[in-house]
mmCIF file of C-alpha atoms in Angstrom:
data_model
loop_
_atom_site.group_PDB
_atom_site.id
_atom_site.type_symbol
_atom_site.label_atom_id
_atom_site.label_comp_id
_atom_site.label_asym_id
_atom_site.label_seq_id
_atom_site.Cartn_x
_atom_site.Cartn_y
_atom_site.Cartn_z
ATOM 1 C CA UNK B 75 81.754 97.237 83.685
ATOM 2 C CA UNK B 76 82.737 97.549 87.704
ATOM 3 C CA UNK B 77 85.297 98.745 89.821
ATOM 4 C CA UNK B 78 85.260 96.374 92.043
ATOM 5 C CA UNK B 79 85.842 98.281 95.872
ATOM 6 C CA UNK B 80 87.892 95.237 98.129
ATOM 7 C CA UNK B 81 86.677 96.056 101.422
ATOM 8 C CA UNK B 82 88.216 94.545 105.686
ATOM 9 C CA UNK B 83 87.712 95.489 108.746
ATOM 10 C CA UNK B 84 90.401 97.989 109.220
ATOM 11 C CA UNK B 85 89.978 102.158 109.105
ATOM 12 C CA UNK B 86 91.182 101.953 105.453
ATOM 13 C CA UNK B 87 87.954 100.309 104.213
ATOM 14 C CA UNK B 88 86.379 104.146 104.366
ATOM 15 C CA UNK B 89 89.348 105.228 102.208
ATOM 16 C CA UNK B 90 88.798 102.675 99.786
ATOM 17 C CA UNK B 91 85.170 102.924 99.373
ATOM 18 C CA UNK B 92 85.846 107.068 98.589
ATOM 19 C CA UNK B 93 88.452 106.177 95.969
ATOM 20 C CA UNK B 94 86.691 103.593 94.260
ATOM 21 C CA UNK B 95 83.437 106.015 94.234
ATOM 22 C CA UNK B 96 85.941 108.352 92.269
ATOM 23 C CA UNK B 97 87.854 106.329 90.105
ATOM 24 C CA UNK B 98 84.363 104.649 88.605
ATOM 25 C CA UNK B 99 82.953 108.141 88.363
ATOM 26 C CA UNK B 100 86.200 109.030 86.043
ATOM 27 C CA UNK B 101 86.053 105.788 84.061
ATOM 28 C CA UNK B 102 82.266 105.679 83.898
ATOM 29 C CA UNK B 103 82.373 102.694 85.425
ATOM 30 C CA UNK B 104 79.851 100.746 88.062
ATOM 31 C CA UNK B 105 81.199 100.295 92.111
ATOM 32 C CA UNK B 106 80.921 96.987 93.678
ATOM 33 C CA UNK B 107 81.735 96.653 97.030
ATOM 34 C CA UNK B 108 83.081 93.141 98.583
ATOM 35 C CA UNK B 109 84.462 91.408 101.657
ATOM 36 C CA UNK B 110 85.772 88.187 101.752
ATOM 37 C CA UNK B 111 85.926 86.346 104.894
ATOM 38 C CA UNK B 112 86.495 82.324 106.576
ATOM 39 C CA UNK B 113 83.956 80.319 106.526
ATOM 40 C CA UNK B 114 82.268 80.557 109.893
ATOM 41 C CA UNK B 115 83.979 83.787 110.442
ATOM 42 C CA UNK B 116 82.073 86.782 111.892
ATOM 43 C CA UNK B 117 84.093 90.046 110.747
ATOM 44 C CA UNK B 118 82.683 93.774 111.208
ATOM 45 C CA UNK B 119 83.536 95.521 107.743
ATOM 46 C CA UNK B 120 82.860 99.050 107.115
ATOM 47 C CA UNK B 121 79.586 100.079 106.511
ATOM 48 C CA UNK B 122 78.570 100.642 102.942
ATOM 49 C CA UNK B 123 75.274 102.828 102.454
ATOM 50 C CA UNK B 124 71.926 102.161 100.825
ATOM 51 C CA UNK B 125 73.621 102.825 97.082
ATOM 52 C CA UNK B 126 76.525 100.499 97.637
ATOM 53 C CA UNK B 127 75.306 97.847 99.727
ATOM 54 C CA UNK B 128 78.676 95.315 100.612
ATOM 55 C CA UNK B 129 78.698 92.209 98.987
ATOM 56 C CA UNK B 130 80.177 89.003 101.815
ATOM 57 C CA UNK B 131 82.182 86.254 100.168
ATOM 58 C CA UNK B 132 83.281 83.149 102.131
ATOM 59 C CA UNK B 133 86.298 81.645 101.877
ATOM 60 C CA UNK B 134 90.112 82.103 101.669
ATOM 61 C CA UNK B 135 90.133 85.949 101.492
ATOM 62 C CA UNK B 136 93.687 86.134 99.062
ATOM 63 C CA UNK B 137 92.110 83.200 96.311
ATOM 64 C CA UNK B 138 88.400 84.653 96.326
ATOM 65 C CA UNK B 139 89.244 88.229 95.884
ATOM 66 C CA UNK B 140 92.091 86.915 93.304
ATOM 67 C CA UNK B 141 88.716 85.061 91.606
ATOM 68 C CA UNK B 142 86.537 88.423 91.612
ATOM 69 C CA UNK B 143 88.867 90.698 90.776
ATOM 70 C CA UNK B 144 89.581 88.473 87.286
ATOM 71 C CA UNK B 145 86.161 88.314 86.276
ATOM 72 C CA UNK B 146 84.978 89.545 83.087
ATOM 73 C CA UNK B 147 82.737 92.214 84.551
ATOM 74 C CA UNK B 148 85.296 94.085 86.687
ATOM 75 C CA UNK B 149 87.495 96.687 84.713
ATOM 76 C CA UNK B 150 89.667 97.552 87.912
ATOM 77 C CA UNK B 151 90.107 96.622 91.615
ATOM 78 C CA UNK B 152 90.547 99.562 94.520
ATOM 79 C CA UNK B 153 92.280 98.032 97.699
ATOM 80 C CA UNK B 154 94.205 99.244 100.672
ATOM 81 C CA UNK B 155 97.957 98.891 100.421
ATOM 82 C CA UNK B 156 98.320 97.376 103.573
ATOM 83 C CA UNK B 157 96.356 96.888 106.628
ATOM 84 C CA UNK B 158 98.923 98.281 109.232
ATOM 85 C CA UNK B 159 99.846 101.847 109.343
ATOM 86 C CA UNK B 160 102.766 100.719 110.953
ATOM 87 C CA UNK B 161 103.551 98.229 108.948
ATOM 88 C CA UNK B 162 106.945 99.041 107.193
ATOM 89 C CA UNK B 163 106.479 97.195 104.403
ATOM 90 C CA UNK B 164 104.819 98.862 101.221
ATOM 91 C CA UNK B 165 102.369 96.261 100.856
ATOM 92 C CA UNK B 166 100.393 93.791 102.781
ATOM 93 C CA UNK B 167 99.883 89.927 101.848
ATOM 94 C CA UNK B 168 96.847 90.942 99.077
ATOM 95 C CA UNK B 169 98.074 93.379 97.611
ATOM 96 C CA UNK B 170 101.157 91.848 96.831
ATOM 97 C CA UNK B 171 99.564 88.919 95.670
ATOM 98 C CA UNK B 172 97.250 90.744 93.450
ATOM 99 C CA UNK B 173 100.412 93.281 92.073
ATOM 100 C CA UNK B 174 102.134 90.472 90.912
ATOM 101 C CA UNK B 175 98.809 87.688 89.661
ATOM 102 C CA UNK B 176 96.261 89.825 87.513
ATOM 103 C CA UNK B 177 97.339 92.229 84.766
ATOM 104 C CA UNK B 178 94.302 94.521 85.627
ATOM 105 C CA UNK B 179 94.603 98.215 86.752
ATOM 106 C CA UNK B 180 94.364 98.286 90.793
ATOM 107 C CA UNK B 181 94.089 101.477 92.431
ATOM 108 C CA UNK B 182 96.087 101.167 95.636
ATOM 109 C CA UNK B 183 95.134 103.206 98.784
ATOM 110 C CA UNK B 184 97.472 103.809 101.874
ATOM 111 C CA UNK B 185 96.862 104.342 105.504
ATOM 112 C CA UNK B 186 96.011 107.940 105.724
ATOM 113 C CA UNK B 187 95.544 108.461 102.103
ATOM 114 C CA UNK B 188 94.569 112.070 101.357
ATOM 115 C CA UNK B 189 92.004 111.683 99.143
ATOM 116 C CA UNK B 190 90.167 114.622 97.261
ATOM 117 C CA UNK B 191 87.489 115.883 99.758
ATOM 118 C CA UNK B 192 84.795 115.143 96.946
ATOM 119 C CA UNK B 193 86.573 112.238 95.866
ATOM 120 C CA UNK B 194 87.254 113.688 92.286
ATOM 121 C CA UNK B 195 90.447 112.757 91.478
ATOM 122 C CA UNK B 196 91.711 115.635 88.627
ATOM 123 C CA UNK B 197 95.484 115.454 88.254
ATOM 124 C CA UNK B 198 97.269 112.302 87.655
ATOM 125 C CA UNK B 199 101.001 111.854 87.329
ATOM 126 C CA UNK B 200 102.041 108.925 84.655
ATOM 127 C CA UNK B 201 105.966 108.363 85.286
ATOM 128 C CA UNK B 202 107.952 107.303 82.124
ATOM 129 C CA UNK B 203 111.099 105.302 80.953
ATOM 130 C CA UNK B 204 110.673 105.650 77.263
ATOM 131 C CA UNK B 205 110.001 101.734 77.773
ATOM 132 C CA UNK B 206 107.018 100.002 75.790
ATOM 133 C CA UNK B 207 105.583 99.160 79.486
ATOM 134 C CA UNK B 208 105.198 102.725 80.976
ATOM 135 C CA UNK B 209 104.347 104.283 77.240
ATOM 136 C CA UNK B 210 101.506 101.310 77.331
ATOM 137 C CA UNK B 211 100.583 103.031 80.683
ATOM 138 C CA UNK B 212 100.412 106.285 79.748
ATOM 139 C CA UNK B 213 97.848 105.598 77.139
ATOM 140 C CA UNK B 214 95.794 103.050 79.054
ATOM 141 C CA UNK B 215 95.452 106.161 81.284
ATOM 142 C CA UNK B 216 94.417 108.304 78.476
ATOM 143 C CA UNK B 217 92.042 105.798 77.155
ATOM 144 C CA UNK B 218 90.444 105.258 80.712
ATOM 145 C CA UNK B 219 90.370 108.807 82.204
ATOM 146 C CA UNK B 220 91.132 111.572 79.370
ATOM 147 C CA UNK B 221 87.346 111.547 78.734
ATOM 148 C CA UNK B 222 86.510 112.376 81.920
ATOM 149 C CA UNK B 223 88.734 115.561 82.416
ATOM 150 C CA UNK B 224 92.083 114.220 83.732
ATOM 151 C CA UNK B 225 94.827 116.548 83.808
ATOM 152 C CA UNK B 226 97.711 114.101 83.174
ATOM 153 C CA UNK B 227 101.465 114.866 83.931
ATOM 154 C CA UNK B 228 103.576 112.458 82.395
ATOM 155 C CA UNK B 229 106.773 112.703 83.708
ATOM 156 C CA UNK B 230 109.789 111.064 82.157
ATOM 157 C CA UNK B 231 113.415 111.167 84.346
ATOM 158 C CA UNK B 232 116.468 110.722 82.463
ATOM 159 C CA UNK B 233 119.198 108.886 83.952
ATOM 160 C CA UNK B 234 122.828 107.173 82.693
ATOM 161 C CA UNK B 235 120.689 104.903 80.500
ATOM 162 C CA UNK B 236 117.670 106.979 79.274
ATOM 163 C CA UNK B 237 119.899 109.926 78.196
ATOM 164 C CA UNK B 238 118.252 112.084 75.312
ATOM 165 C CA UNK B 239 119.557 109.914 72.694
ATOM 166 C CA UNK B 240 116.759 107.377 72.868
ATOM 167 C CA UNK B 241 114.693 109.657 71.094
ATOM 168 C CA UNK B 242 116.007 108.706 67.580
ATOM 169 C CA UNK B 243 115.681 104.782 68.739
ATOM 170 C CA UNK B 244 112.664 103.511 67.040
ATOM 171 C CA UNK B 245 111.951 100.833 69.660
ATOM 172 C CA UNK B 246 111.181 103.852 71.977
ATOM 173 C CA UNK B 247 107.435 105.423 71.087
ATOM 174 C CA UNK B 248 108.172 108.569 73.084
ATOM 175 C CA UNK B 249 108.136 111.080 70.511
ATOM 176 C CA UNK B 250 104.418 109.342 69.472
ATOM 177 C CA UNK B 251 103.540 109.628 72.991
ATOM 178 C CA UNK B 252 103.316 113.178 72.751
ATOM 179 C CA UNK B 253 101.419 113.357 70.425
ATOM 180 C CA UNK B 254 98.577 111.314 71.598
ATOM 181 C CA UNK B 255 98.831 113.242 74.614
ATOM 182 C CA UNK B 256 97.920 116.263 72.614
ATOM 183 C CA UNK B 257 95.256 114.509 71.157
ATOM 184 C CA UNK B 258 93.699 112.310 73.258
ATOM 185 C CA UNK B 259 93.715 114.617 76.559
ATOM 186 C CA UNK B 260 89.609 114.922 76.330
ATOM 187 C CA UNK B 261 87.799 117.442 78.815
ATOM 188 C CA UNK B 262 91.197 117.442 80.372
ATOM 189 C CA UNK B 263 94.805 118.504 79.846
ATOM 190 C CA UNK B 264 97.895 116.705 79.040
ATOM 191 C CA UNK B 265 101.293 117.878 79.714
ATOM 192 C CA UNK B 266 105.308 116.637 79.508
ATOM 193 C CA UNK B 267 108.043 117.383 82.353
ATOM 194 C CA UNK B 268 111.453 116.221 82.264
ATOM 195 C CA UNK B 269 113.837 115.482 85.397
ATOM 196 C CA UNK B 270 117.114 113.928 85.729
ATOM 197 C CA UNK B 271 118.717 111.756 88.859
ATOM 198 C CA UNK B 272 117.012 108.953 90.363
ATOM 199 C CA UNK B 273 113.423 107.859 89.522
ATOM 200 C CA UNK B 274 111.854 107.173 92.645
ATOM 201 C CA UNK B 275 112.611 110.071 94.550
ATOM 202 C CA UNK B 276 111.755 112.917 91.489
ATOM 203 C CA UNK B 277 108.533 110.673 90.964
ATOM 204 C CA UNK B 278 107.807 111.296 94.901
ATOM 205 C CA UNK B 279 108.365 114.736 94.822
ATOM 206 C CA UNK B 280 106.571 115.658 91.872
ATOM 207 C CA UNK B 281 103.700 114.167 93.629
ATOM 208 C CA UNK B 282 103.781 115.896 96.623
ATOM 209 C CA UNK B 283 104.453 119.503 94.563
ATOM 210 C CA UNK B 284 102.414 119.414 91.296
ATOM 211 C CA UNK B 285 98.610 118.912 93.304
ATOM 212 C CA UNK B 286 98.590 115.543 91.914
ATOM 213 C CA UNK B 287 96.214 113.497 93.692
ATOM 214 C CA UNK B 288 96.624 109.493 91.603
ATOM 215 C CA UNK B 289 99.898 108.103 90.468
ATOM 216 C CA UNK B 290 100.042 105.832 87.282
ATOM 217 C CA UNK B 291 102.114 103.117 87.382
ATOM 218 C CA UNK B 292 103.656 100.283 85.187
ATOM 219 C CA UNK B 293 105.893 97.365 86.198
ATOM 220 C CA UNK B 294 107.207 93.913 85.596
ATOM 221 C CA UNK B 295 104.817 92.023 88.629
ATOM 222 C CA UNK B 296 108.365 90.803 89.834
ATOM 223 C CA UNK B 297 109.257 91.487 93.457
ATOM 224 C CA UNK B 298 112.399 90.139 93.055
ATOM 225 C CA UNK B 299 115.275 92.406 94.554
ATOM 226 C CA UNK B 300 116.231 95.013 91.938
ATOM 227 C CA UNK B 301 112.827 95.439 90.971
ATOM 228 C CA UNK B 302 109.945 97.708 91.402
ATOM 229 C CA UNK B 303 111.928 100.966 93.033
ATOM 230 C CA UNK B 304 109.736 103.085 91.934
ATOM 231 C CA UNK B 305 107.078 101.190 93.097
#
């Protein structure tokens, strides 16, 4: 199976092409790198070395990458967020596109990304709701990455709706989740925090605190206003 590496012409590409090198090495998976460009169009993509040579698909960039990224060799996509650094948006055209079209993993990688300097990623926060989404991404996680010595945080935040009382709902698999966590954690470790307030801002700063270097998300694939803050 690949991880398929979706490569422009911008600074980013470099970024990408590190990521994807680490996120295949954690998954035991194979990197393919690609760049899709017009017909007739003469673009100057990263270089890719001897190991990962860079694969050049014509056509409309957002449909053909939307094509390779659903075939049934590729496990996961790595991307840049957006193309602008600038750019105050959290997401360029592609990205969006492929957030809200494929129910794949994709690894997405900002403009001046910090990666690991040996591109092992170690520590991986997996925010939770108690919902069946995020519990569904907690153990995708596991089942991708636990084997391969992932320390994974999952982090649930309780707010006016998830107060402690969930925990005796049976359409809420938390209490199950911690035990697979337990279990399932591999060459790695798996632990529980708990914080309280708004999501999106304790996710953000238990990422920039607890040395976590990927963030594990769920969501709907609807952009629509009221959706995706934590995205």
């Amino acid at each position: 199976m690949q991880a398929l590496a979706l490569i422009d012409d911008t600074a980013t590409a470099t970024s990408v092409l590190r990521a994807a090198r680490g996120i295949a090495a954690l998954a035991g998976l194979t990197v393919v790198a690609i760049h899709a460009q017009e017909e007739g169009q003469q673009t100057a993509p990263v270089e890719t070395t001897e190991d990962l040579p860079l694969h050049v698909i014509d056509g409309h960039p957002e449909r053909v990458l939307l094509e390779a990224v659903e075939s049934p060799h590729v496990r996961l996509a790595v991307l840049g967020s957006r193309t602008n650094p600038e750019d105050t948006r959290p997401t360029g055209h592609l990205a969006e596109l492929l957030l809200s079209s494929t129910l794949k993993p994709l690894l997405l990688v900002g403009p001046g990304c910090h990666l690991p300097a040996d591109n092992r990623f170690r520590h991986a926060l997996v925010p939770l709701d108690g919902s069946p989404s995020a519990t569904l991404a907690a153990r995708e996680t596991l089942r991708l990455f636990g084997q391969g010595g992932l320390d994974v945080l999952a982090l649930h935040v309780f707010d006016e709706r998830t107060v402690p009382s969930f925990f005796d709902q049976p359409q809420h698999e938390f209490p199950r989740l911690v035990d697979e966590l337990a279990r399932q954690g591999g060459d790695g470790t798996s632990r529980i925090a708990f914080g309280s307030g708004s999501a999106a801002p304790a996710v953000v700063a238990a990422a920039n605190t607890a040395g976590i270097d990927l963030v594990v998300l769920s969501w709907s694939r609807r952009l629509r206003p009221g959706h995706g803050h934590v995205i």
